[in-house]
PDB file of C-alpha atoms in Angstrom:
ATOM      1  CA  UNK A   1     144.718  53.088 101.656  1.00 45.00           C
ATOM      2  CA  UNK A   2     142.279  55.600 100.233  1.00 49.00           C
ATOM      3  CA  UNK A   3     142.501  58.596  97.944  1.00 50.00           C
ATOM      4  CA  UNK A   4     141.051  61.446  99.932  1.00 67.00           C
ATOM      5  CA  UNK A   5     142.115  64.965 100.907  1.00 85.00           C
ATOM      6  CA  UNK A   6     143.299  65.980 104.340  1.00 93.00           C
ATOM      7  CA  UNK A   7     142.489  69.162 106.216  1.00 94.00           C
ATOM      8  CA  UNK A   8     144.881  70.154 109.026  1.00 96.00           C
ATOM      9  CA  UNK A   9     144.029  72.656 111.699  1.00 96.00           C
ATOM     10  CA  UNK A  10     146.794  73.727 114.136  1.00 97.00           C
ATOM     11  CA  UNK A  11     145.041  75.203 117.155  1.00 97.00           C
ATOM     12  CA  UNK A  12     148.076  75.963 119.291  1.00 97.00           C
ATOM     13  CA  UNK A  13     147.635  76.068 123.087  1.00 97.00           C
ATOM     14  CA  UNK A  14     143.851  75.786 123.536  1.00 97.00           C
ATOM     15  CA  UNK A  15     141.351  74.914 126.220  1.00 95.00           C
ATOM     16  CA  UNK A  16     140.113  71.351 126.338  1.00 95.00           C
ATOM     17  CA  UNK A  17     136.399  72.406 126.178  1.00 93.00           C
ATOM     18  CA  UNK A  18     136.961  74.518 123.153  1.00 96.00           C
ATOM     19  CA  UNK A  19     138.484  71.685 121.184  1.00 96.00           C
ATOM     20  CA  UNK A  20     135.702  69.404 122.315  1.00 94.00           C
ATOM     21  CA  UNK A  21     133.153  71.724 120.727  1.00 95.00           C
ATOM     22  CA  UNK A  22     135.198  71.956 117.577  1.00 97.00           C
ATOM     23  CA  UNK A  23     135.497  68.187 117.416  1.00 97.00           C
ATOM     24  CA  UNK A  24     131.748  67.951 117.562  1.00 95.00           C
ATOM     25  CA  UNK A  25     131.337  70.432 114.808  1.00 97.00           C
ATOM     26  CA  UNK A  26     133.952  68.634 112.701  1.00 97.00           C
ATOM     27  CA  UNK A  27     132.207  65.254 113.197  1.00 97.00           C
ATOM     28  CA  UNK A  28     129.066  66.762 111.868  1.00 96.00           C
ATOM     29  CA  UNK A  29     130.889  68.236 108.935  1.00 97.00           C
ATOM     30  CA  UNK A  30     132.689  64.884 108.085  1.00 96.00           C
ATOM     31  CA  UNK A  31     129.202  63.246 108.201  1.00 95.00           C
ATOM     32  CA  UNK A  32     128.160  65.795 105.599  1.00 94.00           C
ATOM     33  CA  UNK A  33     131.089  64.813 103.386  1.00 93.00           C
ATOM     34  CA  UNK A  34     133.930  67.159 104.623  1.00 94.00           C
ATOM     35  CA  UNK A  35     137.446  65.759 104.236  1.00 94.00           C
ATOM     36  CA  UNK A  36     139.381  63.858 106.856  1.00 96.00           C
ATOM     37  CA  UNK A  37     140.323  66.544 109.366  1.00 97.00           C
ATOM     38  CA  UNK A  38     143.249  66.513 111.797  1.00 98.00           C
ATOM     39  CA  UNK A  39     143.226  68.927 114.729  1.00 98.00           C
ATOM     40  CA  UNK A  40     146.583  69.546 116.396  1.00 98.00           C
ATOM     41  CA  UNK A  41     146.932  71.272 119.758  1.00 98.00           C
ATOM     42  CA  UNK A  42     148.373  71.521 123.262  1.00 98.00           C
ATOM     43  CA  UNK A  43     146.064  71.859 126.344  1.00 97.00           C
ATOM     44  CA  UNK A  44     146.600  73.663 129.624  1.00 96.00           C
ATOM     45  CA  UNK A  45     146.709  71.146 132.457  1.00 95.00           C
ATOM     46  CA  UNK A  46     143.571  69.005 132.349  1.00 95.00           C
ATOM     47  CA  UNK A  47     142.505  65.562 133.486  1.00 93.00           C
ATOM     48  CA  UNK A  48     140.016  63.686 131.383  1.00 91.00           C
ATOM     49  CA  UNK A  49     138.007  60.675 132.472  1.00 86.00           C
ATOM     50  CA  UNK A  50     136.989  58.098 129.858  1.00 78.00           C
ATOM     51  CA  UNK A  51     133.689  56.163 130.044  1.00 74.00           C
ATOM     52  CA  UNK A  52     135.010  53.495 132.331  1.00 70.00           C
ATOM     53  CA  UNK A  53     137.288  55.745 134.412  1.00 76.00           C
ATOM     54  CA  UNK A  54     137.337  55.461 138.134  1.00 77.00           C
ATOM     55  CA  UNK A  55     137.794  58.702 140.055  1.00 77.00           C
ATOM     56  CA  UNK A  56     140.082  56.908 142.527  1.00 79.00           C
ATOM     57  CA  UNK A  57     142.635  56.907 139.719  1.00 83.00           C
ATOM     58  CA  UNK A  58     142.981  60.607 140.436  1.00 87.00           C
ATOM     59  CA  UNK A  59     145.569  60.631 143.237  1.00 86.00           C
ATOM     60  CA  UNK A  60     145.238  64.191 144.470  1.00 86.00           C
ATOM     61  CA  UNK A  61     142.363  65.899 146.258  1.00 86.00           C
ATOM     62  CA  UNK A  62     140.186  68.778 145.166  1.00 85.00           C
ATOM     63  CA  UNK A  63     142.350  71.377 146.897  1.00 88.00           C
ATOM     64  CA  UNK A  64     145.490  70.192 145.104  1.00 86.00           C
ATOM     65  CA  UNK A  65     143.651  70.225 141.761  1.00 87.00           C
ATOM     66  CA  UNK A  66     142.582  73.776 142.312  1.00 88.00           C
ATOM     67  CA  UNK A  67     146.017  74.867 143.419  1.00 87.00           C
ATOM     68  CA  UNK A  68     147.467  73.452 140.239  1.00 86.00           C
ATOM     69  CA  UNK A  69     144.558  74.953 138.189  1.00 86.00           C
ATOM     70  CA  UNK A  70     143.778  71.474 136.813  1.00 88.00           C
ATOM     71  CA  UNK A  71     140.340  70.956 135.306  1.00 89.00           C
ATOM     72  CA  UNK A  72     138.691  67.510 135.411  1.00 90.00           C
ATOM     73  CA  UNK A  73     136.435  66.642 132.477  1.00 90.00           C
ATOM     74  CA  UNK A  74     134.314  63.553 131.952  1.00 86.00           C
ATOM     75  CA  UNK A  75     134.224  62.588 128.244  1.00 84.00           C
ATOM     76  CA  UNK A  76     132.831  60.094 125.799  1.00 76.00           C
ATOM     77  CA  UNK A  77     135.863  58.110 124.763  1.00 72.00           C
ATOM     78  CA  UNK A  78     137.035  54.673 125.803  1.00 69.00           C
ATOM     79  CA  UNK A  79     139.875  54.477 128.268  1.00 71.00           C
ATOM     80  CA  UNK A  80     140.591  55.599 131.781  1.00 78.00           C
ATOM     81  CA  UNK A  81     142.166  58.738 133.190  1.00 84.00           C
ATOM     82  CA  UNK A  82     144.359  60.801 130.975  1.00 87.00           C
ATOM     83  CA  UNK A  83     146.333  63.882 131.715  1.00 92.00           C
ATOM     84  CA  UNK A  84     147.081  66.626 129.191  1.00 95.00           C
ATOM     85  CA  UNK A  85     149.645  69.409 129.876  1.00 96.00           C
ATOM     86  CA  UNK A  86     151.651  71.905 127.804  1.00 96.00           C
ATOM     87  CA  UNK A  87     154.549  70.213 125.944  1.00 97.00           C
ATOM     88  CA  UNK A  88     152.295  67.334 125.047  1.00 98.00           C
ATOM     89  CA  UNK A  89     151.090  67.176 121.476  1.00 98.00           C
ATOM     90  CA  UNK A  90     147.411  66.283 121.259  1.00 98.00           C
ATOM     91  CA  UNK A  91     145.949  65.089 117.968  1.00 98.00           C
ATOM     92  CA  UNK A  92     142.315  64.658 117.133  1.00 98.00           C
ATOM     93  CA  UNK A  93     141.916  62.987 113.755  1.00 98.00           C
ATOM     94  CA  UNK A  94     138.227  63.139 112.662  1.00 98.00           C
ATOM     95  CA  UNK A  95     137.976  60.117 110.344  1.00 97.00           C
ATOM     96  CA  UNK A  96     135.114  58.531 108.585  1.00 97.00           C
ATOM     97  CA  UNK A  97     135.826  54.887 109.355  1.00 97.00           C
ATOM     98  CA  UNK A  98     133.205  53.887 106.734  1.00 95.00           C
ATOM     99  CA  UNK A  99     136.073  54.538 104.334  1.00 93.00           C
ATOM    100  CA  UNK A 100     138.468  52.413 106.308  1.00 94.00           C
ATOM    101  CA  UNK A 101     136.668  49.100 106.782  1.00 94.00           C
ATOM    102  CA  UNK A 102     134.734  49.931 109.979  1.00 95.00           C
ATOM    103  CA  UNK A 103     137.310  48.278 112.232  1.00 96.00           C
ATOM    104  CA  UNK A 104     138.003  49.971 115.510  1.00 96.00           C
ATOM    105  CA  UNK A 105     141.016  47.767 116.295  1.00 94.00           C
ATOM    106  CA  UNK A 106     142.645  48.290 112.917  1.00 95.00           C
ATOM    107  CA  UNK A 107     142.163  52.064 113.236  1.00 96.00           C
ATOM    108  CA  UNK A 108     143.738  52.154 116.735  1.00 95.00           C
ATOM    109  CA  UNK A 109     146.662  50.001 115.477  1.00 94.00           C
ATOM    110  CA  UNK A 110     147.112  52.370 112.542  1.00 96.00           C
ATOM    111  CA  UNK A 111     147.243  55.319 114.876  1.00 97.00           C
ATOM    112  CA  UNK A 112     149.931  53.596 117.036  1.00 96.00           C
ATOM    113  CA  UNK A 113     151.835  52.782 113.873  1.00 97.00           C
ATOM    114  CA  UNK A 114     151.945  56.482 112.873  1.00 97.00           C
ATOM    115  CA  UNK A 115     153.394  57.349 116.215  1.00 98.00           C
ATOM    116  CA  UNK A 116     155.970  54.515 116.045  1.00 98.00           C
ATOM    117  CA  UNK A 117     157.102  55.797 112.591  1.00 97.00           C
ATOM    118  CA  UNK A 118     157.195  59.381 113.838  1.00 97.00           C
ATOM    119  CA  UNK A 119     159.410  58.430 116.834  1.00 98.00           C
ATOM    120  CA  UNK A 120     161.749  56.485 114.633  1.00 98.00           C
ATOM    121  CA  UNK A 121     162.551  59.754 112.842  1.00 97.00           C
ATOM    122  CA  UNK A 122     163.900  61.001 116.185  1.00 97.00           C
ATOM    123  CA  UNK A 123     165.903  57.844 116.652  1.00 97.00           C
ATOM    124  CA  UNK A 124     163.555  56.452 119.248  1.00 98.00           C
ATOM    125  CA  UNK A 125     162.614  52.781 119.054  1.00 97.00           C
ATOM    126  CA  UNK A 126     159.015  52.505 120.197  1.00 97.00           C
ATOM    127  CA  UNK A 127     156.552  49.622 120.049  1.00 96.00           C
ATOM    128  CA  UNK A 128     152.949  48.698 120.669  1.00 93.00           C
ATOM    129  CA  UNK A 129     152.278  46.025 123.258  1.00 89.00           C
ATOM    130  CA  UNK A 130     149.798  43.282 122.680  1.00 81.00           C
ATOM    131  CA  UNK A 131     146.807  43.681 124.951  1.00 80.00           C
ATOM    132  CA  UNK A 132     147.931  47.192 126.061  1.00 84.00           C
ATOM    133  CA  UNK A 133     147.031  50.115 123.899  1.00 88.00           C
ATOM    134  CA  UNK A 134     149.222  53.130 123.432  1.00 93.00           C
ATOM    135  CA  UNK A 135     152.886  53.456 122.371  1.00 96.00           C
ATOM    136  CA  UNK A 136     155.759  52.396 124.539  1.00 96.00           C
ATOM    137  CA  UNK A 137     159.488  52.805 124.838  1.00 97.00           C
ATOM    138  CA  UNK A 138     160.683  49.866 126.788  1.00 93.00           C
ATOM    139  CA  UNK A 139     158.457  49.782 129.834  1.00 90.00           C
ATOM    140  CA  UNK A 140     157.480  53.478 129.697  1.00 94.00           C
ATOM    141  CA  UNK A 141     154.490  54.896 127.979  1.00 94.00           C
ATOM    142  CA  UNK A 142     155.208  57.803 125.593  1.00 97.00           C
ATOM    143  CA  UNK A 143     151.837  58.146 123.804  1.00 96.00           C
ATOM    144  CA  UNK A 144     148.181  57.517 124.914  1.00 93.00           C
ATOM    145  CA  UNK A 145     145.271  56.678 122.724  1.00 92.00           C
ATOM    146  CA  UNK A 146     141.566  56.804 123.053  1.00 90.00           C
ATOM    147  CA  UNK A 147     138.715  57.247 120.562  1.00 93.00           C
ATOM    148  CA  UNK A 148     134.955  57.827 120.396  1.00 94.00           C
ATOM    149  CA  UNK A 149     133.010  56.727 117.332  1.00 96.00           C
ATOM    150  CA  UNK A 150     129.589  57.933 116.353  1.00 95.00           C
ATOM    151  CA  UNK A 151     127.941  56.963 113.071  1.00 96.00           C
ATOM    152  CA  UNK A 152     131.336  55.429 112.272  1.00 97.00           C
ATOM    153  CA  UNK A 153     133.132  58.822 112.470  1.00 97.00           C
ATOM    154  CA  UNK A 154     135.942  58.645 114.953  1.00 97.00           C
ATOM    155  CA  UNK A 155     136.941  61.542 117.179  1.00 96.00           C
ATOM    156  CA  UNK A 156     139.296  62.037 120.151  1.00 95.00           C
ATOM    157  CA  UNK A 157     142.598  60.433 119.327  1.00 95.00           C
ATOM    158  CA  UNK A 158     146.106  60.537 120.819  1.00 95.00           C
ATOM    159  CA  UNK A 159     148.463  62.420 122.994  1.00 97.00           C
ATOM    160  CA  UNK A 160     152.316  62.227 122.567  1.00 98.00           C
ATOM    161  CA  UNK A 161     154.555  63.433 125.342  1.00 98.00           C
ATOM    162  CA  UNK A 162     157.116  65.644 123.600  1.00 98.00           C
ATOM    163  CA  UNK A 163     158.426  68.059 126.291  1.00 97.00           C
ATOM    164  CA  UNK A 164     155.718  67.418 128.889  1.00 95.00           C
ATOM    165  CA  UNK A 165     156.638  68.027 132.563  1.00 94.00           C
ATOM    166  CA  UNK A 166     156.365  64.301 133.566  1.00 94.00           C
ATOM    167  CA  UNK A 167     156.006  65.205 137.290  1.00 92.00           C
ATOM    168  CA  UNK A 168     152.398  66.135 136.488  1.00 90.00           C
ATOM    169  CA  UNK A 169     151.582  62.505 135.909  1.00 89.00           C
ATOM    170  CA  UNK A 170     152.073  61.838 139.601  1.00 87.00           C
ATOM    171  CA  UNK A 171     148.524  63.149 139.932  1.00 87.00           C
ATOM    172  CA  UNK A 172     146.997  60.161 138.286  1.00 85.00           C
ATOM    173  CA  UNK A 173     147.161  56.458 137.741  1.00 80.00           C
ATOM    174  CA  UNK A 174     147.243  56.497 133.940  1.00 67.00           C
ATOM    175  CA  UNK A 175     144.866  54.067 132.338  1.00 60.00           C
ATOM    176  CA  UNK A 176     144.312  52.628 135.842  1.00 60.00           C
ATOM    177  CA  UNK A 177     147.700  50.974 135.607  1.00 66.00           C
ATOM    178  CA  UNK A 178     150.964  51.440 137.405  1.00 72.00           C
ATOM    179  CA  UNK A 179     152.579  52.966 134.390  1.00 84.00           C
ATOM    180  CA  UNK A 180     155.535  55.183 134.150  1.00 89.00           C
ATOM    181  CA  UNK A 181     155.236  57.835 131.418  1.00 93.00           C
ATOM    182  CA  UNK A 182     158.142  59.144 129.330  1.00 96.00           C
ATOM    183  CA  UNK A 183     158.602  61.857 126.788  1.00 98.00           C
ATOM    184  CA  UNK A 184     160.685  62.572 123.677  1.00 98.00           C
ATOM    185  CA  UNK A 185     162.578  65.124 125.794  1.00 98.00           C
ATOM    186  CA  UNK A 186     163.356  62.622 128.560  1.00 97.00           C
ATOM    187  CA  UNK A 187     164.684  60.040 126.124  1.00 97.00           C
ATOM    188  CA  UNK A 188     166.789  62.447 123.955  1.00 97.00           C
ATOM    189  CA  UNK A 189     167.941  64.564 126.873  1.00 97.00           C
ATOM    190  CA  UNK A 190     166.818  67.884 125.245  1.00 97.00           C
ATOM    191  CA  UNK A 191     163.517  69.548 124.202  1.00 97.00           C
ATOM    192  CA  UNK A 192     162.259  69.197 120.749  1.00 97.00           C
ATOM    193  CA  UNK A 193     160.487  71.703 118.601  1.00 97.00           C
ATOM    194  CA  UNK A 194     156.733  70.866 118.721  1.00 97.00           C
ATOM    195  CA  UNK A 195     156.359  72.137 115.216  1.00 96.00           C
ATOM    196  CA  UNK A 196     158.798  69.493 113.944  1.00 97.00           C
ATOM    197  CA  UNK A 197     156.774  66.681 115.764  1.00 98.00           C
ATOM    198  CA  UNK A 198     153.610  68.055 114.139  1.00 97.00           C
ATOM    199  CA  UNK A 199     155.096  68.010 110.640  1.00 97.00           C
ATOM    200  CA  UNK A 200     156.393  64.497 111.169  1.00 97.00           C
ATOM    201  CA  UNK A 201     153.002  63.356 112.407  1.00 97.00           C
ATOM    202  CA  UNK A 202     151.251  64.698 109.308  1.00 97.00           C
ATOM    203  CA  UNK A 203     153.833  63.153 107.045  1.00 96.00           C
ATOM    204  CA  UNK A 204     153.391  59.610 108.562  1.00 97.00           C
ATOM    205  CA  UNK A 205     149.663  59.963 108.958  1.00 97.00           C
ATOM    206  CA  UNK A 206     149.332  60.681 105.267  1.00 96.00           C
ATOM    207  CA  UNK A 207     151.380  57.654 104.368  1.00 95.00           C
ATOM    208  CA  UNK A 208     149.036  55.385 106.267  1.00 94.00           C
ATOM    209  CA  UNK A 209     145.649  57.092 105.734  1.00 93.00           C
ATOM    210  CA  UNK A 210     145.747  58.676 102.281  1.00 91.00           C
TER     211      UNK A 210
ATOM    212  CA  UNK B   1      94.267  41.804 111.275  1.00 54.00           C
ATOM    213  CA  UNK B   2      97.286  44.157 110.790  1.00 63.00           C
ATOM    214  CA  UNK B   3     100.755  43.170 111.895  1.00 68.00           C
ATOM    215  CA  UNK B   4     103.284  45.788 112.817  1.00 69.00           C
ATOM    216  CA  UNK B   5     106.836  45.491 111.527  1.00 81.00           C
ATOM    217  CA  UNK B   6     109.335  45.623 114.440  1.00 89.00           C
ATOM    218  CA  UNK B   7     112.813  47.052 113.930  1.00 93.00           C
ATOM    219  CA  UNK B   8     115.689  45.265 115.623  1.00 96.00           C
ATOM    220  CA  UNK B   9     118.717  47.339 116.532  1.00 97.00           C
ATOM    221  CA  UNK B  10     121.869  45.206 116.696  1.00 97.00           C
ATOM    222  CA  UNK B  11     125.403  45.747 117.916  1.00 97.00           C
ATOM    223  CA  UNK B  12     127.422  45.855 114.632  1.00 97.00           C
ATOM    224  CA  UNK B  13     130.674  44.131 113.928  1.00 96.00           C
ATOM    225  CA  UNK B  14     133.316  46.405 115.467  1.00 96.00           C
ATOM    226  CA  UNK B  15     136.418  45.024 113.965  1.00 94.00           C
ATOM    227  CA  UNK B  16     138.503  41.918 113.529  1.00 91.00           C
ATOM    228  CA  UNK B  17     139.027  40.175 116.945  1.00 90.00           C
ATOM    229  CA  UNK B  18     136.446  42.326 118.750  1.00 93.00           C
ATOM    230  CA  UNK B  19     133.805  39.947 119.947  1.00 95.00           C
ATOM    231  CA  UNK B  20     132.187  41.911 122.758  1.00 96.00           C
ATOM    232  CA  UNK B  21     131.686  45.403 124.089  1.00 96.00           C
ATOM    233  CA  UNK B  22     130.491  46.732 127.397  1.00 95.00           C
ATOM    234  CA  UNK B  23     127.217  48.637 127.388  1.00 95.00           C
ATOM    235  CA  UNK B  24     128.067  51.976 129.034  1.00 92.00           C
ATOM    236  CA  UNK B  25     124.808  53.938 128.633  1.00 92.00           C
ATOM    237  CA  UNK B  26     121.333  54.011 127.147  1.00 96.00           C
ATOM    238  CA  UNK B  27     120.259  57.424 125.905  1.00 95.00           C
ATOM    239  CA  UNK B  28     116.573  56.450 125.928  1.00 97.00           C
ATOM    240  CA  UNK B  29     114.273  54.199 128.057  1.00 97.00           C
ATOM    241  CA  UNK B  30     111.506  51.915 126.998  1.00 97.00           C
ATOM    242  CA  UNK B  31     108.369  53.757 125.758  1.00 97.00           C
ATOM    243  CA  UNK B  32     110.395  56.819 124.601  1.00 97.00           C
ATOM    244  CA  UNK B  33     109.828  58.234 121.102  1.00 97.00           C
ATOM    245  CA  UNK B  34     112.951  57.925 118.950  1.00 97.00           C
ATOM    246  CA  UNK B  35     114.053  59.129 115.510  1.00 97.00           C
ATOM    247  CA  UNK B  36     116.132  57.371 112.915  1.00 96.00           C
ATOM    248  CA  UNK B  37     119.779  58.377 113.500  1.00 95.00           C
ATOM    249  CA  UNK B  38     119.331  59.378 117.154  1.00 96.00           C
ATOM    250  CA  UNK B  39     122.058  58.150 119.536  1.00 96.00           C
ATOM    251  CA  UNK B  40     120.607  55.076 121.112  1.00 97.00           C
ATOM    252  CA  UNK B  41     123.352  53.479 123.268  1.00 96.00           C
ATOM    253  CA  UNK B  42     126.993  53.764 123.963  1.00 95.00           C
ATOM    254  CA  UNK B  43     129.425  50.828 124.221  1.00 95.00           C
ATOM    255  CA  UNK B  44     133.045  50.688 125.232  1.00 92.00           C
ATOM    256  CA  UNK B  45     135.715  48.283 124.026  1.00 90.00           C
ATOM    257  CA  UNK B  46     139.467  48.590 124.589  1.00 84.00           C
ATOM    258  CA  UNK B  47     140.189  52.313 124.238  1.00 85.00           C
ATOM    259  CA  UNK B  48     137.163  52.977 122.071  1.00 91.00           C
ATOM    260  CA  UNK B  49     133.707  54.137 122.806  1.00 92.00           C
ATOM    261  CA  UNK B  50     131.107  53.387 120.145  1.00 95.00           C
ATOM    262  CA  UNK B  51     127.571  54.859 119.750  1.00 96.00           C
ATOM    263  CA  UNK B  52     124.789  52.733 118.180  1.00 97.00           C
ATOM    264  CA  UNK B  53     122.162  54.791 116.481  1.00 97.00           C
ATOM    265  CA  UNK B  54     118.425  54.220 116.123  1.00 97.00           C
ATOM    266  CA  UNK B  55     117.393  52.741 112.775  1.00 95.00           C
ATOM    267  CA  UNK B  56     113.837  53.871 112.563  1.00 94.00           C
ATOM    268  CA  UNK B  57     111.337  56.542 113.729  1.00 95.00           C
ATOM    269  CA  UNK B  58     109.042  55.151 116.413  1.00 95.00           C
ATOM    270  CA  UNK B  59     108.710  54.007 119.951  1.00 96.00           C
ATOM    271  CA  UNK B  60     111.515  52.223 121.769  1.00 97.00           C
ATOM    272  CA  UNK B  61     109.481  49.142 122.641  1.00 96.00           C
ATOM    273  CA  UNK B  62     112.093  46.917 124.264  1.00 96.00           C
ATOM    274  CA  UNK B  63     115.573  47.146 125.728  1.00 97.00           C
ATOM    275  CA  UNK B  64     117.370  43.825 125.996  1.00 97.00           C
ATOM    276  CA  UNK B  65     120.499  44.591 127.957  1.00 98.00           C
ATOM    277  CA  UNK B  66     121.462  46.522 131.095  1.00 97.00           C
ATOM    278  CA  UNK B  67     124.248  49.106 131.505  1.00 94.00           C
ATOM    279  CA  UNK B  68     127.479  47.318 132.523  1.00 93.00           C
ATOM    280  CA  UNK B  69     126.701  44.078 130.628  1.00 96.00           C
ATOM    281  CA  UNK B  70     129.038  42.661 128.056  1.00 97.00           C
ATOM    282  CA  UNK B  71     127.305  42.247 124.725  1.00 98.00           C
ATOM    283  CA  UNK B  72     128.307  40.076 121.823  1.00 97.00           C
ATOM    284  CA  UNK B  73     128.598  41.756 118.446  1.00 97.00           C
ATOM    285  CA  UNK B  74     125.640  40.980 116.312  1.00 97.00           C
ATOM    286  CA  UNK B  75     123.246  40.706 119.323  1.00 97.00           C
ATOM    287  CA  UNK B  76     119.844  42.442 119.215  1.00 97.00           C
ATOM    288  CA  UNK B  77     120.017  45.372 121.694  1.00 97.00           C
ATOM    289  CA  UNK B  78     116.569  46.863 121.353  1.00 97.00           C
ATOM    290  CA  UNK B  79     113.352  46.792 119.416  1.00 97.00           C
ATOM    291  CA  UNK B  80     111.836  49.906 117.864  1.00 96.00           C
ATOM    292  CA  UNK B  81     108.179  49.781 116.916  1.00 94.00           C
ATOM    293  CA  UNK B  82     108.079  52.079 113.909  1.00 92.00           C
ATOM    294  CA  UNK B  83     105.477  54.928 113.902  1.00 85.00           C
ATOM    295  CA  UNK B  84     104.551  54.317 110.288  1.00 68.00           C
ATOM    296  CA  UNK B  85     103.707  50.932 108.817  1.00 53.00           C
TER     297      UNK B  85
END
């Protein structure tokens, strides 16, 4: 689509709040002309609530959250309740949408497309579903998506369940829907090296965005 | 008699097929002093939140929608009375 360079930062396992601060800094940098930046990471267990999220979509009480050491964070992205946990690859592309036609829907679809291509490399047939964002394998959701846009620079992004402990999702009603989550590990029957998923992501992201 | 120019702030086109967005929050109230580029209001569409910025320095003279309302793209959201004319 465009000729531009790409900066990749692999943050490893990192606190949600730390990446939030880093995202803000990166948005400011991209507004000043820094290249498209992709932050890759995993988060310790955390529940994030989008702008329209209802707290009743968290299905466990305060005590249970504390026992599981789960933080709850309200954030400025679209979408409902999302859960992050180790084994899930979280990706924050900081993209100047001024260079990509200022189209939120097209951008979200492109992100879904990248994940579908990535999963195909693992022999997994995934699809997007009209009217439902995210990436799906049959009736199960494998990747969630949600962005924030300020001055046409997009932040937040996507979360792919690679080796995530899917039992954690019993704590929430993802996206306010009765959705079953799945993971690459669940589908293949064995865990996958996160590094490999990261490399595949970058490869397919570059194909669509550079 | 001297007329003041009023600046309209509109909800921009957000993408093909996106006709409306829900107003999630105002960051200022009527009468507040604002600067060009300040975050003015936040909207939500399907899986995206979008911040509309102020387009002039001045006083936020009028707010035309309430939080929770669905707003059509292109609609005037607010009027800024610029401080310099």
